[in-house]
PDB file of C-alpha atoms in Angstrom:
ATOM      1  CA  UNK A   1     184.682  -2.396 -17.014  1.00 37.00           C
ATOM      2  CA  UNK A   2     186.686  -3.466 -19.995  1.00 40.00           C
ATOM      3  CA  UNK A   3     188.545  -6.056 -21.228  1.00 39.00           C
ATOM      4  CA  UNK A   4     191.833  -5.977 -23.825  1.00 44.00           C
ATOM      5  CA  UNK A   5     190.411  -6.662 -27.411  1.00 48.00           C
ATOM      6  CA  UNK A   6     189.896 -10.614 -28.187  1.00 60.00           C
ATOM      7  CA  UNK A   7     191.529 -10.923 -31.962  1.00 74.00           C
ATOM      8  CA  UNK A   8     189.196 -13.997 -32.833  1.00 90.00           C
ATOM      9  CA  UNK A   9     186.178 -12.801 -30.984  1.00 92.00           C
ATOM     10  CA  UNK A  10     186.153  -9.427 -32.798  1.00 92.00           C
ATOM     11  CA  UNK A  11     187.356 -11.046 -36.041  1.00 93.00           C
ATOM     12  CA  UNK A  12     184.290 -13.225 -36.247  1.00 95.00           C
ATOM     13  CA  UNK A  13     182.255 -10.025 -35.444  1.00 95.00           C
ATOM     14  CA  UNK A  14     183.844  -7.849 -38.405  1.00 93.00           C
ATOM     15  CA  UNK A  15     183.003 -10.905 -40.431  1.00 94.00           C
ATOM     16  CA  UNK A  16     179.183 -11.080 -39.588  1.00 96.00           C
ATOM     17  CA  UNK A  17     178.703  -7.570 -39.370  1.00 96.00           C
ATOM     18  CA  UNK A  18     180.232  -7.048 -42.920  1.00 94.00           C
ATOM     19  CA  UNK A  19     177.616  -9.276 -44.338  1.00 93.00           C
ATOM     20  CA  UNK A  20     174.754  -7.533 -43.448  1.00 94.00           C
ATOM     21  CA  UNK A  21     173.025  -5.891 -46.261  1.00 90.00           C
ATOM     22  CA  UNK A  22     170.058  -3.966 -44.466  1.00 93.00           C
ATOM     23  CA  UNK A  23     168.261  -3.476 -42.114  1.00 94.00           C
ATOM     24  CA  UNK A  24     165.451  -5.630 -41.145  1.00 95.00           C
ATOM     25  CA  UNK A  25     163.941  -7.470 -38.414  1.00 95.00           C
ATOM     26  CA  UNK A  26     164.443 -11.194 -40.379  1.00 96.00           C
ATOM     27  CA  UNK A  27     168.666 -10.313 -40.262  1.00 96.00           C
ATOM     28  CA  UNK A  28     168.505  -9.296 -37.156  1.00 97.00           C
ATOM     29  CA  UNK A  29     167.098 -12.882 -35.938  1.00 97.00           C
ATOM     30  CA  UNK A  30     170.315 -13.954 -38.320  1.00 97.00           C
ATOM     31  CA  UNK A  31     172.641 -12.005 -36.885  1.00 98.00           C
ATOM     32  CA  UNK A  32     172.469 -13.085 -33.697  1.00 98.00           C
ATOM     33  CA  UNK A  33     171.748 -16.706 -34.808  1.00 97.00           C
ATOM     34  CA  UNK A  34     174.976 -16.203 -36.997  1.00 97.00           C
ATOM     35  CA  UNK A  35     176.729 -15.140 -34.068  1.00 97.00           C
ATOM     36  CA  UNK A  36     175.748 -17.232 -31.379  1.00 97.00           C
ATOM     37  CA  UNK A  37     176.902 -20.128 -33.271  1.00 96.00           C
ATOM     38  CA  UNK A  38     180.063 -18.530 -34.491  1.00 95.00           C
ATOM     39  CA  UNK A  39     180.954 -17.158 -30.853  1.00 95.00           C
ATOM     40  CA  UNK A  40     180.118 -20.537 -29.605  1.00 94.00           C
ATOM     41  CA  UNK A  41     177.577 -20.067 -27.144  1.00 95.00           C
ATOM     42  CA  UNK A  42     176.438 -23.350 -25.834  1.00 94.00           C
ATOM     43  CA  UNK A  43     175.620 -22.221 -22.193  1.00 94.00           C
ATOM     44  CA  UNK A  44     173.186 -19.260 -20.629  1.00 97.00           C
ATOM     45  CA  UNK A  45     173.279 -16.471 -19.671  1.00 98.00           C
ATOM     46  CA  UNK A  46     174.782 -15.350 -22.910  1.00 98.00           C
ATOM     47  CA  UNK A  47     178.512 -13.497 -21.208  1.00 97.00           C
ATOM     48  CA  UNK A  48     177.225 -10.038 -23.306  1.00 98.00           C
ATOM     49  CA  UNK A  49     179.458  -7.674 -20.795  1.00 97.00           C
ATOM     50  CA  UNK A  50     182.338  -9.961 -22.023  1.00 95.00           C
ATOM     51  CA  UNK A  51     181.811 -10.233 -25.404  1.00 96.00           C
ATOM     52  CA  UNK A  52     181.321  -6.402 -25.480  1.00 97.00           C
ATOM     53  CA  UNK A  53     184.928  -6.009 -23.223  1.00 95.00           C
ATOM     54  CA  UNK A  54     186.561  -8.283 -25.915  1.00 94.00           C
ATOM     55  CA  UNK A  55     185.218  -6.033 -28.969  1.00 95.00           C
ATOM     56  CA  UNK A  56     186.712  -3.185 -27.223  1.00 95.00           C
ATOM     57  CA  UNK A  57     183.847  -1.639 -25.305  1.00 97.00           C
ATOM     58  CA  UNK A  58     183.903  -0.056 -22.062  1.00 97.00           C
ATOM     59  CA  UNK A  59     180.831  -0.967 -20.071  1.00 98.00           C
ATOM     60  CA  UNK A  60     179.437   1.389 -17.196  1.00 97.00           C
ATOM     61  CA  UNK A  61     176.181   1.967 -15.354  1.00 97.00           C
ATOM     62  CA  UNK A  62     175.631   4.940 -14.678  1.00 95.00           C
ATOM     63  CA  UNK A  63     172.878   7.693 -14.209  1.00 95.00           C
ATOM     64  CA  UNK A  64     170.942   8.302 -17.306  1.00 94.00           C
ATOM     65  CA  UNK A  65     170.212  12.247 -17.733  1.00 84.00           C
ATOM     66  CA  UNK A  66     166.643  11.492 -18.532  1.00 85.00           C
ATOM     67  CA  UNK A  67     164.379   9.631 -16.821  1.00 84.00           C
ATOM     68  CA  UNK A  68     163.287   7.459 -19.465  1.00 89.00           C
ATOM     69  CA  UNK A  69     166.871   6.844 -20.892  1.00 94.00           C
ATOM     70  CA  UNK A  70     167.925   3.094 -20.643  1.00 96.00           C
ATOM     71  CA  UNK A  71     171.748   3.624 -21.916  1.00 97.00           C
ATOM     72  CA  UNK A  72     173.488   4.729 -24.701  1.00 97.00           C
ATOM     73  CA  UNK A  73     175.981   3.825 -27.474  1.00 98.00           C
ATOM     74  CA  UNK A  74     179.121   6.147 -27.784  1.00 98.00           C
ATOM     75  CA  UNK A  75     182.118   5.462 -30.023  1.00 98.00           C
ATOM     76  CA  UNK A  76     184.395   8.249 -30.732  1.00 97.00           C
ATOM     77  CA  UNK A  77     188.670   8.365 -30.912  1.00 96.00           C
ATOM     78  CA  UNK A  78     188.090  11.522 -28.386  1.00 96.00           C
ATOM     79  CA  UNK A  79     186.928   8.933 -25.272  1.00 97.00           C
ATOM     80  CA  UNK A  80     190.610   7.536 -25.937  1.00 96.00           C
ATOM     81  CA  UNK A  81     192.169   9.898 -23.251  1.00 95.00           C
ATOM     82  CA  UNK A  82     189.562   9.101 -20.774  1.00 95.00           C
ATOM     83  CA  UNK A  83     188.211   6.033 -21.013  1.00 95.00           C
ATOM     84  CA  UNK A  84     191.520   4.237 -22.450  1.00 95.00           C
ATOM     85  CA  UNK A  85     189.125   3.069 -25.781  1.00 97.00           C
ATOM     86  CA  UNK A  86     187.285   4.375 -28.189  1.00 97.00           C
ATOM     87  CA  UNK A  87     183.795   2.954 -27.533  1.00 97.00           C
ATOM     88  CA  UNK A  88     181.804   3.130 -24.933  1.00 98.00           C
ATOM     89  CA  UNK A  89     178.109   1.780 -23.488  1.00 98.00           C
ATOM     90  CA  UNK A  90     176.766   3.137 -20.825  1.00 98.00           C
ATOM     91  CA  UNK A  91     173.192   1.685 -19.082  1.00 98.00           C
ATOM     92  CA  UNK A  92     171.006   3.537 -16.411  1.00 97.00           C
ATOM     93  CA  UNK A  93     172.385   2.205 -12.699  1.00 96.00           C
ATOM     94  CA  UNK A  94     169.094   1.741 -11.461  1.00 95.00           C
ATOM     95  CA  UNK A  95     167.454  -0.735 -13.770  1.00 95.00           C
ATOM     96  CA  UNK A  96     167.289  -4.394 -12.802  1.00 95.00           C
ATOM     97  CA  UNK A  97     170.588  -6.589 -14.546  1.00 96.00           C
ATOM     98  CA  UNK A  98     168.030  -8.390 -16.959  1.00 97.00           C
ATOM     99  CA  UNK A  99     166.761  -4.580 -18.217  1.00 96.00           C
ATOM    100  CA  UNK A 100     170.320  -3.443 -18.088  1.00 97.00           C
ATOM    101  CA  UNK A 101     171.761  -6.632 -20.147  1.00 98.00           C
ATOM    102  CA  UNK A 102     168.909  -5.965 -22.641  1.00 97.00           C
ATOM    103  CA  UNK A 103     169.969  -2.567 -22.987  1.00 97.00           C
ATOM    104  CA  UNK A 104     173.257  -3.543 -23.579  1.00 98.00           C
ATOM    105  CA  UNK A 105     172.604  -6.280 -26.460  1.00 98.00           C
ATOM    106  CA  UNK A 106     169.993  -3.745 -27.843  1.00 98.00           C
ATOM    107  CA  UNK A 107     173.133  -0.947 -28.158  1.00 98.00           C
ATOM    108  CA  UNK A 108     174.862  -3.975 -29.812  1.00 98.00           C
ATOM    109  CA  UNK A 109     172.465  -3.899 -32.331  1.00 98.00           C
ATOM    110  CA  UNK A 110     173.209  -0.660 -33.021  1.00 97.00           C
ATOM    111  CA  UNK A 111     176.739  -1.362 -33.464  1.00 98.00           C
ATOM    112  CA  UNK A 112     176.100  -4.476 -35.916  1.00 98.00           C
ATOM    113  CA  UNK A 113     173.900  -2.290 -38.090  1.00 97.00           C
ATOM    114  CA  UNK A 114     173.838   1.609 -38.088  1.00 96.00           C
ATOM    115  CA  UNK A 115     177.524   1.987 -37.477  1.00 96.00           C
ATOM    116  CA  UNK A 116     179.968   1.331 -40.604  1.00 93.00           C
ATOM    117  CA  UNK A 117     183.719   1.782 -40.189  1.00 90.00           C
ATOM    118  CA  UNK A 118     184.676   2.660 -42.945  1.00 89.00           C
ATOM    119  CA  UNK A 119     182.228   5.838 -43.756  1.00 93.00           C
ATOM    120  CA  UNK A 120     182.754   7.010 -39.950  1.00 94.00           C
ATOM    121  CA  UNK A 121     185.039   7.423 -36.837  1.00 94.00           C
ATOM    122  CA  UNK A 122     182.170   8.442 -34.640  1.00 97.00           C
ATOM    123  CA  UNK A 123     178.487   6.819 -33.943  1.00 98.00           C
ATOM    124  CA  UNK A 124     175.932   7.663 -30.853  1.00 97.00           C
ATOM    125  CA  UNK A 125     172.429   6.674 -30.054  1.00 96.00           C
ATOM    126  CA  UNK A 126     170.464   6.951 -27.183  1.00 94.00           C
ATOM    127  CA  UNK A 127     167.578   4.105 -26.170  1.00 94.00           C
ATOM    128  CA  UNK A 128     164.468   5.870 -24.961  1.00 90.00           C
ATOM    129  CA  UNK A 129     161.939   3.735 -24.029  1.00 84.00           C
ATOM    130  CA  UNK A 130     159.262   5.905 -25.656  1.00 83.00           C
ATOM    131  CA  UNK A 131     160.428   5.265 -28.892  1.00 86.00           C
ATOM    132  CA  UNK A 132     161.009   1.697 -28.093  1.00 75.00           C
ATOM    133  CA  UNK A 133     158.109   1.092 -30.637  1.00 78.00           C
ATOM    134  CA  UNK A 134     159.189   2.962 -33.479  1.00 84.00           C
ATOM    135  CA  UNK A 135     160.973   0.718 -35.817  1.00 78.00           C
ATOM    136  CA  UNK A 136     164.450   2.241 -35.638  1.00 80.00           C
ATOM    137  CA  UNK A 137     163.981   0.706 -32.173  1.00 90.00           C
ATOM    138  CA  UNK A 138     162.264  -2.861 -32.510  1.00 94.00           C
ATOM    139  CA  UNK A 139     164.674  -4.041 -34.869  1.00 95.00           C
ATOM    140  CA  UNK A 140     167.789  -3.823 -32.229  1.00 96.00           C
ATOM    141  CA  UNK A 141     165.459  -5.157 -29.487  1.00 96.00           C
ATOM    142  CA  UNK A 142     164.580  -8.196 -31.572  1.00 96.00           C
ATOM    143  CA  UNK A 143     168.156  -9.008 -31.682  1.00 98.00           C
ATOM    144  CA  UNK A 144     168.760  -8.381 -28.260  1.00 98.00           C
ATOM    145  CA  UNK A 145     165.993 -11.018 -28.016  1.00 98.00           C
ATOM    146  CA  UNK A 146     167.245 -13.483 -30.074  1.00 98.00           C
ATOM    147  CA  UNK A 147     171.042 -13.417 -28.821  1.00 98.00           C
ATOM    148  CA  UNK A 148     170.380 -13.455 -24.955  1.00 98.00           C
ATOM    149  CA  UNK A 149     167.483 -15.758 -25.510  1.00 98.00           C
ATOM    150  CA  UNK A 150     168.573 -18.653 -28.121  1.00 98.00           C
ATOM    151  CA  UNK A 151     166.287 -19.534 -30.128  1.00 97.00           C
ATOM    152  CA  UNK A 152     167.179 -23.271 -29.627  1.00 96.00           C
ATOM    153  CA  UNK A 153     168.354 -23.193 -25.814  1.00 97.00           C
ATOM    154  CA  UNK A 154     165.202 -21.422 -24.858  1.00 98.00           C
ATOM    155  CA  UNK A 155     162.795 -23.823 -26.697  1.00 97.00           C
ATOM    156  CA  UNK A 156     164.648 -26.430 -25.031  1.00 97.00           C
ATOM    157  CA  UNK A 157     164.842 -25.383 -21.510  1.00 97.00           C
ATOM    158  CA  UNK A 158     161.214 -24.332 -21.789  1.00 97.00           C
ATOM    159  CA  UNK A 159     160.375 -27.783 -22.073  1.00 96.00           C
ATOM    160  CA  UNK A 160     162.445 -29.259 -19.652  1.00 96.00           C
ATOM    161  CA  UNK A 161     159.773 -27.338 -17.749  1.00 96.00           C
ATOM    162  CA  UNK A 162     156.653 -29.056 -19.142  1.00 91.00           C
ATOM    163  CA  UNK A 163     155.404 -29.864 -15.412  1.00 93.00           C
ATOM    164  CA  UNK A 164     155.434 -26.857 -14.109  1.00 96.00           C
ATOM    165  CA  UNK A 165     152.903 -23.771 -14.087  1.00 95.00           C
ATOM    166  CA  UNK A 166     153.622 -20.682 -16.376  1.00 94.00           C
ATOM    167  CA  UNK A 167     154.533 -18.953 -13.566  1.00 95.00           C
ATOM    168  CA  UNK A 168     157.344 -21.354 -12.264  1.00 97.00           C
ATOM    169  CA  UNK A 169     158.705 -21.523 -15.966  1.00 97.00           C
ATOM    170  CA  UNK A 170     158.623 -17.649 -16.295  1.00 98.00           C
ATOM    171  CA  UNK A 171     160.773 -17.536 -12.832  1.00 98.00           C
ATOM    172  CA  UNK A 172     162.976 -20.148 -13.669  1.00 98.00           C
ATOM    173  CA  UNK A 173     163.603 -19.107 -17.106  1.00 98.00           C
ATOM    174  CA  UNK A 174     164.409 -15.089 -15.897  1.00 98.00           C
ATOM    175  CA  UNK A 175     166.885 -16.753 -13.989  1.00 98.00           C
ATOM    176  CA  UNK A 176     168.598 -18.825 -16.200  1.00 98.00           C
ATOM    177  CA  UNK A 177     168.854 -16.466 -18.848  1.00 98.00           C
ATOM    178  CA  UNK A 178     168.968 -13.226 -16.562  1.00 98.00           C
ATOM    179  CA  UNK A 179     166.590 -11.126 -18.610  1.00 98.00           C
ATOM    180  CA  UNK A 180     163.770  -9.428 -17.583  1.00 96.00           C
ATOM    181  CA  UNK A 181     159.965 -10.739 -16.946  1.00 96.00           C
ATOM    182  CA  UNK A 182     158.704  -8.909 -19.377  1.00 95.00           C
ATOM    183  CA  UNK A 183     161.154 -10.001 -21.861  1.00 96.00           C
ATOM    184  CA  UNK A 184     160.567 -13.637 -20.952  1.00 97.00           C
ATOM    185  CA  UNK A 185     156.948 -13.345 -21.482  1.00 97.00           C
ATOM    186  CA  UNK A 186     157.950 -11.531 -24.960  1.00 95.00           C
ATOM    187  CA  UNK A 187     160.032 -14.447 -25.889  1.00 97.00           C
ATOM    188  CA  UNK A 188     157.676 -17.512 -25.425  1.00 97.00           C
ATOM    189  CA  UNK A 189     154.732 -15.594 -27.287  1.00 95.00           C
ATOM    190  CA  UNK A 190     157.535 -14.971 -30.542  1.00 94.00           C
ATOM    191  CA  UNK A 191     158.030 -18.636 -30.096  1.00 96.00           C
ATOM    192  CA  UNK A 192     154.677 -19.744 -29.615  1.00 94.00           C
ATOM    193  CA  UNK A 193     155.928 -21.801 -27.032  1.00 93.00           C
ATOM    194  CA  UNK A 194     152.394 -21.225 -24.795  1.00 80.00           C
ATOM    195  CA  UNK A 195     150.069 -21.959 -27.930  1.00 69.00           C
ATOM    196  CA  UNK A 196     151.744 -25.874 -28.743  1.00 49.00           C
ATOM    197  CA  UNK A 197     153.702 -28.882 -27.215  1.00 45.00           C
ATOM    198  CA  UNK A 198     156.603 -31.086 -27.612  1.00 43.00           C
ATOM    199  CA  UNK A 199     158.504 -28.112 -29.543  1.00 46.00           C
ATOM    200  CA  UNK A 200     162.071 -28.562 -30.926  1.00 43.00           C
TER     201      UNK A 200
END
């Protein structure tokens, strides 16, 4: 699935990704701040197959060749011939969408930080889930957090939900933001949204 390269979308990209100076998990909440205001995003879920198609990325789901492969990051002039672009992201077929949309913001990450034009032509990584807790790993899943869950938008649909159990809001909020439970559940306790009220 791809879509033909959106000039402004990928400009504003280029722009935020050139500003990052390392690697940590307090730019990766700013990068995808940085970029969910500069992209515009107003409105959930957060479009991330076509933002992805508009930097030039084929997006596939496909069978991983491990089992505890989520997806993977190629980019590479050689996929030219059969893939019609240089980059491509692949995410294991079987996974739920909200695990398979996390993957693919997570390989984002990757993109934004560990791969840099200008030294390289060619960048790969592979998400294994049992180095998900290694730090290589948690900093690209903390911005996966951040820019399919707003930081803003989520606080504020979470309490639009104020009357309803924690179950209900977990449900309602999966569904609104198509991510997974677990990464719901993830996302209220970074926000400390279960610990106080009235939060803005």
């Amino acid at each position: 699935m791809r879509m033909r390269n959106n000039t402004m979308v990928a400009e504003k990209v280029k722009k935020i990704k050139g500003n990052i100076k390392e690697r940590s998990i307090e730019n990766a909440i700013r990068v995808a701040s940085e970029l969910i205001d500069e992209l515009n995003i107003n409105n959930v879920p957060v479009p991330i197959v076509k933002i992805l198609n508009e930097l030039g990325f084929a997006v596939y789901a496909s069978d991983m060749p491990k089992q505890n492969i989520s997806g993977f990051i190629i980019i590479n002039p050689e996929l030219n011939e059969k893939f019609n672009t240089d980059r491509v992201i692949a995410v294991e077929r079987s996974d739920t969408l909200g695990r398979q949309r996390f993957t693919l913001a997570h390989e984002f990450a990757h993109y934004l930080f560990d791969f840099n034009e200008n030294i390289s032509y060619s960048y790969i990584d592979t998400y294994d889930q049992n180095k998900a807790e290694d730090i290589s790993e948690c900093i690209p899943s903390r911005f996966a957090a951040e820019f399919l869950m707003p930081k803003r938008i989520f606080i504020s649909k979470y309490n639009e939900l104020n009357n309803l159990s924690e179950y209900e809001k977990v449900s309602i909020l999966m569904k609104d933001f198509d991510v997974s439970q677990k990464s719901v559940l993830k996302r209220i306790e970074e926000l400390r949204l279960n610990n106080t009220t009235g939060n803005t």
